[in-house]
Amino acid sequence: MTLTIAIPVHDDEAFLLRLLGRLARLGCADQLVVVDDGSPTPLDHAALCAAATLPADRLTLLRHDTAQGPGIARNVALAHVDSDHLLYLDADDLPTRELPPLLADLASQTFDFCIFRHHDTRSEMERRWGPEQLDARLWRAAGTDIGALTPVGPKAAASLMQTANYPWNKIYRTDFLRAHNIGCSDLAVHEDIELHWRSFLAADHILASDRISVIHFVDADGDRLTNRLGPERLAVFTALDRIAAEIATREADPLPLALFALGLIGWIHDHLLPELRPAFADRARDWLNRHVDPALYPAIDAARPKIWADIDQLLVPAATG
């Protein structure tokens, strides 16, 4: 099994050097592909290799002269991958010591992708190690929270689909992504929704690992893409429309996407700039009316009894009427 780790980066050299140094110490990547997405000061290949003590031939550095977004950067990286497996990481992520054992677990396996657990630093407020509570519940519901490696059947996949759609909690078979033309959207945020959902919809062989292999750092007061709460958040419906259309074409179960979308819509609405909430509510109401059949409401209520109360009542008047 050979592995490439692909890393989009924009004006984030300090975090990138921290990540590259950790990867060098873990020794778990055959190839590193870094895409400098329009950093004001271009990254230097030799300087990166020297600072991270990496051989020059193990790191490929690509550059966009103007920022095009992390989704496009990841898609560009995929085109330069020579290994049979791929892991996306963001510059401010850190792999843990569990990543090499995970790769050893996977070495003899055949799979389209393996989803693994991660640690979210927001969990530390509750003195927990692992993902946030909703994701932890979904892993338990899938029956994949105990045991180093578990095959994922349709029922488990329906739960894991609803977990946070991060690009960096899955190890992909490179040819699987290419055969199904699976990549990220060209959106400023929510660019990873299509990568996550289309992977689940297209895969025949999914594995899940309970090894917590990456730390995801969240700074509520930071200036990262995840902290953006402006009009770019309204583009979420572009990604959700595409996934809903693919689910309809495949005649797949629409319930997991409905649950995922309701939770995401509620989170965005609660965090969005107040002046954007009316327009967002209109877009959300339109999306729900088009893609969430009222026949699903009992199943939604059974799965998450409080979900309607978690979002502004203006978003779902038909459900509360």
Tab-separated table of C-alpha atoms in Angstrom, residues 9-287:
chain	number	residue	atom	x	y	z
A	9	VAL	CA	-2.440	25.750	1.957
A	10	HIS	CA	-3.019	29.505	1.795
A	11	ASP	CA	-0.782	31.840	3.803
A	12	ASP	CA	-0.353	29.165	6.477
A	13	GLU	CA	3.357	28.339	6.401
A	14	ALA	CA	3.813	27.970	10.166
A	15	PHE	CA	1.031	25.393	10.460
A	16	LEU	CA	2.235	23.658	7.308
A	17	LEU	CA	5.759	23.290	8.698
A	18	ARG	CA	4.318	21.842	11.906
A	19	LEU	CA	2.319	19.325	9.868
A	20	LEU	CA	5.202	18.386	7.569
A	21	GLY	CA	7.465	17.873	10.559
A	22	ARG	CA	4.926	15.549	12.188
A	23	LEU	CA	4.522	13.574	8.968
A	24	ALA	CA	8.287	13.237	8.623
A	25	ARG	CA	8.529	11.866	12.171
A	26	LEU	CA	5.659	9.434	11.627
A	27	GLY	CA	7.152	8.268	8.325
A	28	CYS	CA	3.792	7.204	6.939
A	29	ALA	CA	3.646	8.931	3.525
A	30	ASP	CA	5.337	7.870	0.313
A	31	GLN	CA	4.534	11.192	-1.334
A	32	LEU	CA	3.439	14.640	-0.162
A	33	VAL	CA	1.678	17.031	-2.534
A	34	VAL	CA	1.361	20.603	-1.281
A	35	VAL	CA	-0.754	23.070	-3.271
A	36	ASP	CA	0.107	26.671	-2.442
A	37	ASP	CA	-3.223	28.315	-3.190
A	38	GLY	CA	-2.196	31.892	-3.883
A	39	SER	CA	-0.234	32.647	-0.704
A	40	PRO	CA	0.983	36.278	-0.853
A	41	THR	CA	4.521	35.030	-0.280
A	42	PRO	CA	5.035	31.902	-2.388
A	43	LEU	CA	6.229	28.810	-0.561
A	44	ASP	CA	9.711	27.568	-1.358
A	45	HIS	CA	10.243	23.865	-2.028
A	46	ALA	CA	13.790	23.693	-0.711
A	47	ALA	CA	12.930	25.646	2.426
A	48	LEU	CA	9.960	23.382	3.188
A	49	CYS	CA	12.022	20.222	2.739
A	50	ALA	CA	14.841	21.562	4.883
A	51	ALA	CA	12.594	22.776	7.700
A	52	ALA	CA	10.686	19.486	7.798
A	53	THR	CA	13.772	17.300	7.171
A	54	LEU	CA	12.111	15.748	4.149
A	55	PRO	CA	13.951	14.399	1.078
A	56	ALA	CA	13.291	16.678	-1.879
A	57	ASP	CA	11.865	13.889	-4.007
A	58	ARG	CA	9.118	13.127	-1.464
A	59	LEU	CA	7.480	16.540	-1.653
A	60	THR	CA	5.762	17.996	-4.703
A	61	LEU	CA	4.965	21.706	-4.458
A	62	LEU	CA	2.363	23.200	-6.805
A	63	ARG	CA	1.151	26.799	-6.871
A	64	HIS	CA	-1.824	28.900	-7.897
A	65	ASP	CA	-0.839	32.539	-8.409
A	66	THR	CA	-4.286	33.605	-7.177
A	67	ALA	CA	-6.302	31.803	-4.532
A	68	GLN	CA	-8.901	29.448	-6.005
A	69	GLY	CA	-10.093	27.782	-2.815
A	70	PRO	CA	-9.271	24.560	-1.013
A	71	GLY	CA	-11.616	22.445	-3.139
A	72	ILE	CA	-9.897	23.281	-6.405
A	73	ALA	CA	-6.506	22.918	-4.709
A	74	ARG	CA	-7.394	19.382	-3.594
A	75	ASN	CA	-8.606	18.493	-7.091
A	76	VAL	CA	-5.329	19.747	-8.562
A	77	ALA	CA	-3.403	17.684	-6.022
A	78	LEU	CA	-5.347	14.549	-6.982
A	79	ALA	CA	-4.173	14.921	-10.583
A	80	HIS	CA	-0.556	14.670	-9.382
A	81	VAL	CA	-0.959	11.613	-7.135
A	82	ASP	CA	1.112	8.576	-8.131
A	83	SER	CA	0.287	6.316	-5.170
A	84	ASP	CA	-2.579	3.859	-4.908
A	85	HIS	CA	-4.085	5.582	-1.852
A	86	LEU	CA	-4.659	9.195	-0.846
A	87	LEU	CA	-5.285	11.139	2.354
A	88	TYR	CA	-6.219	14.820	2.310
A	89	LEU	CA	-5.034	16.923	5.240
A	90	ASP	CA	-5.421	20.631	5.915
A	91	ALA	CA	-2.345	22.614	6.904
A	92	ASP	CA	-3.549	23.104	10.481
A	93	ASP	CA	-4.371	19.424	11.069
A	94	LEU	CA	-2.083	17.093	12.987
A	95	PRO	CA	-1.984	13.313	12.494
A	96	THR	CA	-1.651	11.285	15.668
A	97	ARG	CA	0.472	8.236	16.456
A	98	GLU	CA	-2.546	6.141	15.476
A	99	LEU	CA	-2.101	6.924	11.772
A	100	PRO	CA	0.774	4.455	11.126
A	101	PRO	CA	-1.097	1.581	12.867
A	102	LEU	CA	-4.188	2.463	10.817
A	103	LEU	CA	-2.151	2.172	7.618
A	104	ALA	CA	-0.819	-1.180	8.829
A	105	ASP	CA	-4.422	-2.323	9.439
A	106	LEU	CA	-5.328	-1.335	5.886
A	107	ALA	CA	-2.275	-2.765	4.128
A	108	SER	CA	-3.886	-6.134	3.417
A	109	GLN	CA	-7.400	-4.794	2.798
A	110	THR	CA	-9.289	-3.998	-0.403
A	111	PHE	CA	-11.478	-0.918	-0.017
A	112	ASP	CA	-12.733	2.169	-1.819
A	113	PHE	CA	-12.208	4.324	1.240
A	114	CYS	CA	-11.751	4.018	4.974
A	115	ILE	CA	-13.328	6.583	7.278
A	116	PHE	CA	-11.582	6.995	10.627
A	117	ARG	CA	-12.311	8.805	13.867
A	118	HIS	CA	-10.695	12.112	14.754
A	119	HIS	CA	-10.296	14.396	17.738
A	120	ASP	CA	-12.028	17.776	17.615
A	121	THR	CA	-10.489	20.299	20.001
A	122	ARG	CA	-13.972	21.606	20.849
A	123	SER	CA	-14.503	18.318	22.704
A	124	GLU	CA	-11.881	19.394	25.217
A	125	MET	CA	-14.395	21.805	26.742
A	126	GLU	CA	-16.218	18.668	27.914
A	127	ARG	CA	-12.957	16.898	28.781
A	128	ARG	CA	-13.491	14.333	26.045
A	129	TRP	CA	-11.101	12.830	23.503
A	130	GLY	CA	-12.682	12.297	20.113
A	131	PRO	CA	-15.214	13.961	17.808
A	132	GLU	CA	-18.059	16.218	18.841
A	133	GLN	CA	-21.040	14.572	20.501
A	134	LEU	CA	-23.265	14.246	17.412
A	135	ASP	CA	-20.534	12.524	15.423
A	136	ALA	CA	-19.769	10.254	18.387
A	137	ARG	CA	-23.456	9.255	18.552
A	138	LEU	CA	-23.527	8.539	14.824
A	139	TRP	CA	-20.436	6.327	15.114
A	140	ARG	CA	-22.103	4.402	17.946
A	141	ALA	CA	-25.313	4.065	15.928
A	142	ALA	CA	-23.272	2.667	13.052
A	143	GLY	CA	-21.681	0.097	15.357
A	144	THR	CA	-18.227	1.237	14.282
A	145	ASP	CA	-16.983	2.862	17.483
A	146	ILE	CA	-15.379	-0.313	18.890
A	147	GLY	CA	-12.863	-2.421	17.007
A	148	ALA	CA	-9.910	-1.201	15.015
A	149	LEU	CA	-11.412	-1.957	11.595
A	150	THR	CA	-15.029	-2.640	10.654
A	151	PRO	CA	-16.704	-3.274	7.287
A	152	VAL	CA	-19.429	-0.690	6.659
A	153	GLY	CA	-22.732	-2.030	5.368
A	154	PRO	CA	-25.717	0.020	4.166
A	155	LYS	CA	-27.175	0.596	7.642
A	156	ALA	CA	-23.842	1.749	9.082
A	157	ALA	CA	-23.193	3.912	6.022
A	158	ALA	CA	-26.541	5.676	6.545
A	159	SER	CA	-25.256	6.839	9.958
A	160	LEU	CA	-21.699	7.657	8.916
A	161	MET	CA	-22.950	9.698	5.946
A	162	GLN	CA	-24.384	12.141	8.468
A	163	THR	CA	-21.100	12.776	10.257
A	164	ALA	CA	-19.221	16.005	9.593
A	165	ASN	CA	-18.217	16.038	5.932
A	166	TYR	CA	-14.512	16.583	6.507
A	167	PRO	CA	-12.120	15.816	3.641
A	168	TRP	CA	-9.345	14.630	5.968
A	169	ASN	CA	-10.981	11.754	7.874
A	170	LYS	CA	-10.860	9.253	5.008
A	171	ILE	CA	-8.158	7.294	3.229
A	172	TYR	CA	-9.189	6.880	-0.394
A	173	ARG	CA	-8.206	4.430	-3.072
A	174	THR	CA	-6.953	6.820	-5.738
A	175	ASP	CA	-8.459	4.921	-8.657
A	176	PHE	CA	-11.853	4.917	-6.919
A	177	LEU	CA	-11.929	8.720	-6.888
A	178	ARG	CA	-10.774	8.914	-10.490
A	179	ALA	CA	-13.120	6.222	-11.806
A	180	HIS	CA	-16.149	8.008	-10.366
A	181	ASN	CA	-14.852	11.536	-11.035
A	182	ILE	CA	-15.233	12.371	-7.354
A	183	GLY	CA	-13.726	15.615	-6.130
A	184	CYS	CA	-14.464	18.785	-4.230
A	185	SER	CA	-16.756	21.612	-5.323
A	186	ASP	CA	-15.353	24.944	-6.464
A	187	LEU	CA	-16.919	26.728	-3.460
A	188	ALA	CA	-15.179	28.907	-0.881
A	189	VAL	CA	-16.732	26.907	1.973
A	190	HIS	CA	-18.729	23.665	2.023
A	191	GLU	CA	-16.498	22.493	-0.824
A	192	ASP	CA	-16.107	19.097	0.830
A	193	ILE	CA	-19.807	18.122	0.972
A	194	GLU	CA	-19.745	16.581	-2.502
A	195	LEU	CA	-16.504	14.706	-1.839
A	196	HIS	CA	-17.965	13.174	1.325
A	197	TRP	CA	-21.437	12.284	0.057
A	198	ARG	CA	-20.518	11.139	-3.435
A	199	SER	CA	-17.888	8.852	-1.925
A	200	PHE	CA	-20.509	7.119	0.206
A	201	LEU	CA	-22.984	6.913	-2.667
A	202	ALA	CA	-20.487	5.421	-5.135
A	203	ALA	CA	-18.458	3.090	-2.912
A	204	ASP	CA	-18.883	-0.677	-2.887
A	205	HIS	CA	-16.340	-1.418	-0.159
A	206	ILE	CA	-16.154	0.957	2.831
A	207	LEU	CA	-14.181	0.365	6.011
A	208	ALA	CA	-14.364	2.269	9.303
A	209	SER	CA	-11.620	2.551	11.891
A	210	ASP	CA	-12.040	3.710	15.466
A	211	ARG	CA	-8.390	4.789	15.596
A	212	ILE	CA	-8.320	8.529	16.283
A	213	SER	CA	-5.782	9.377	13.618
A	214	VAL	CA	-6.040	13.164	13.134
A	215	ILE	CA	-6.499	16.141	15.457
A	216	HIS	CA	-8.790	18.866	14.091
A	217	PHE	CA	-8.050	22.259	15.623
A	218	VAL	CA	-10.925	24.742	15.934
A	219	ASP	CA	-10.398	28.327	17.086
A	220	ALA	CA	-13.763	30.016	17.521
A	221	ASP	CA	-12.114	33.434	17.258
A	222	GLY	CA	-9.751	32.538	14.426
A	223	ASP	CA	-9.630	33.703	10.829
A	224	ARG	CA	-9.936	30.365	9.059
A	225	LEU	CA	-12.349	29.305	6.341
A	226	THR	CA	-14.470	27.526	8.941
A	227	ASN	CA	-14.918	30.855	10.746
A	228	ARG	CA	-16.398	32.618	7.742
A	229	LEU	CA	-20.043	33.515	8.351
A	230	GLY	CA	-20.748	35.741	5.356
A	231	PRO	CA	-22.619	35.317	2.052
A	232	GLU	CA	-20.352	32.439	0.965
A	233	ARG	CA	-22.351	30.259	3.385
A	234	LEU	CA	-25.406	30.542	1.131
A	235	ALA	CA	-23.551	28.464	-1.452
A	236	VAL	CA	-24.193	25.413	0.722
A	237	PHE	CA	-27.421	24.881	-1.227
A	238	THR	CA	-25.461	24.422	-4.459
A	239	ALA	CA	-23.679	21.427	-2.950
A	240	LEU	CA	-26.838	20.082	-1.277
A	241	ASP	CA	-28.785	20.380	-4.552
A	242	ARG	CA	-26.182	18.282	-6.361
A	243	ILE	CA	-26.224	15.559	-3.728
A	244	ALA	CA	-30.027	15.488	-3.620
A	245	ALA	CA	-30.073	15.092	-7.409
A	246	GLU	CA	-27.603	12.199	-7.260
A	247	ILE	CA	-29.595	10.483	-4.512
A	248	ALA	CA	-32.734	10.782	-6.645
A	249	THR	CA	-30.938	9.402	-9.705
A	250	ARG	CA	-29.639	6.434	-7.721
A	251	GLU	CA	-33.031	5.972	-6.009
A	252	ALA	CA	-31.141	5.927	-2.711
A	253	ASP	CA	-32.627	6.560	0.734
A	254	PRO	CA	-33.200	10.337	1.090
A	255	LEU	CA	-33.458	10.272	4.906
A	256	PRO	CA	-29.725	10.517	5.754
A	257	LEU	CA	-29.306	13.622	3.598
A	258	ALA	CA	-32.451	15.195	5.066
A	259	LEU	CA	-31.109	14.704	8.602
A	260	PHE	CA	-27.662	15.966	7.649
A	261	ALA	CA	-29.033	19.011	5.801
A	262	LEU	CA	-31.405	19.981	8.618
A	263	GLY	CA	-28.593	19.883	11.146
A	264	LEU	CA	-26.259	21.861	8.895
A	265	ILE	CA	-28.922	24.439	8.007
A	266	GLY	CA	-29.635	24.960	11.694
A	267	TRP	CA	-25.950	25.424	12.511
A	268	ILE	CA	-25.370	27.908	9.676
A	269	HIS	CA	-28.490	29.920	10.503
A	270	ASP	CA	-27.501	30.212	14.169
A	271	HIS	CA	-23.969	31.383	13.328
A	272	LEU	CA	-24.607	33.466	10.215
A	273	LEU	CA	-24.313	37.249	10.180
A	274	PRO	CA	-27.751	38.493	11.339
A	275	GLU	CA	-28.364	40.603	8.228
A	276	LEU	CA	-28.005	37.501	6.022
A	277	ARG	CA	-30.457	35.325	7.932
A	278	PRO	CA	-33.640	36.322	6.054
A	279	ALA	CA	-32.090	35.476	2.669
A	280	PHE	CA	-30.658	32.274	4.087
A	281	ALA	CA	-34.053	31.335	5.545
A	282	ASP	CA	-35.677	31.820	2.133
A	283	ARG	CA	-33.063	29.601	0.472
A	284	ALA	CA	-33.360	27.000	3.206
A	285	ARG	CA	-37.158	26.915	3.012
A	286	ASP	CA	-36.962	26.488	-0.771
A	287	TRP	CA	-34.444	23.650	-0.473
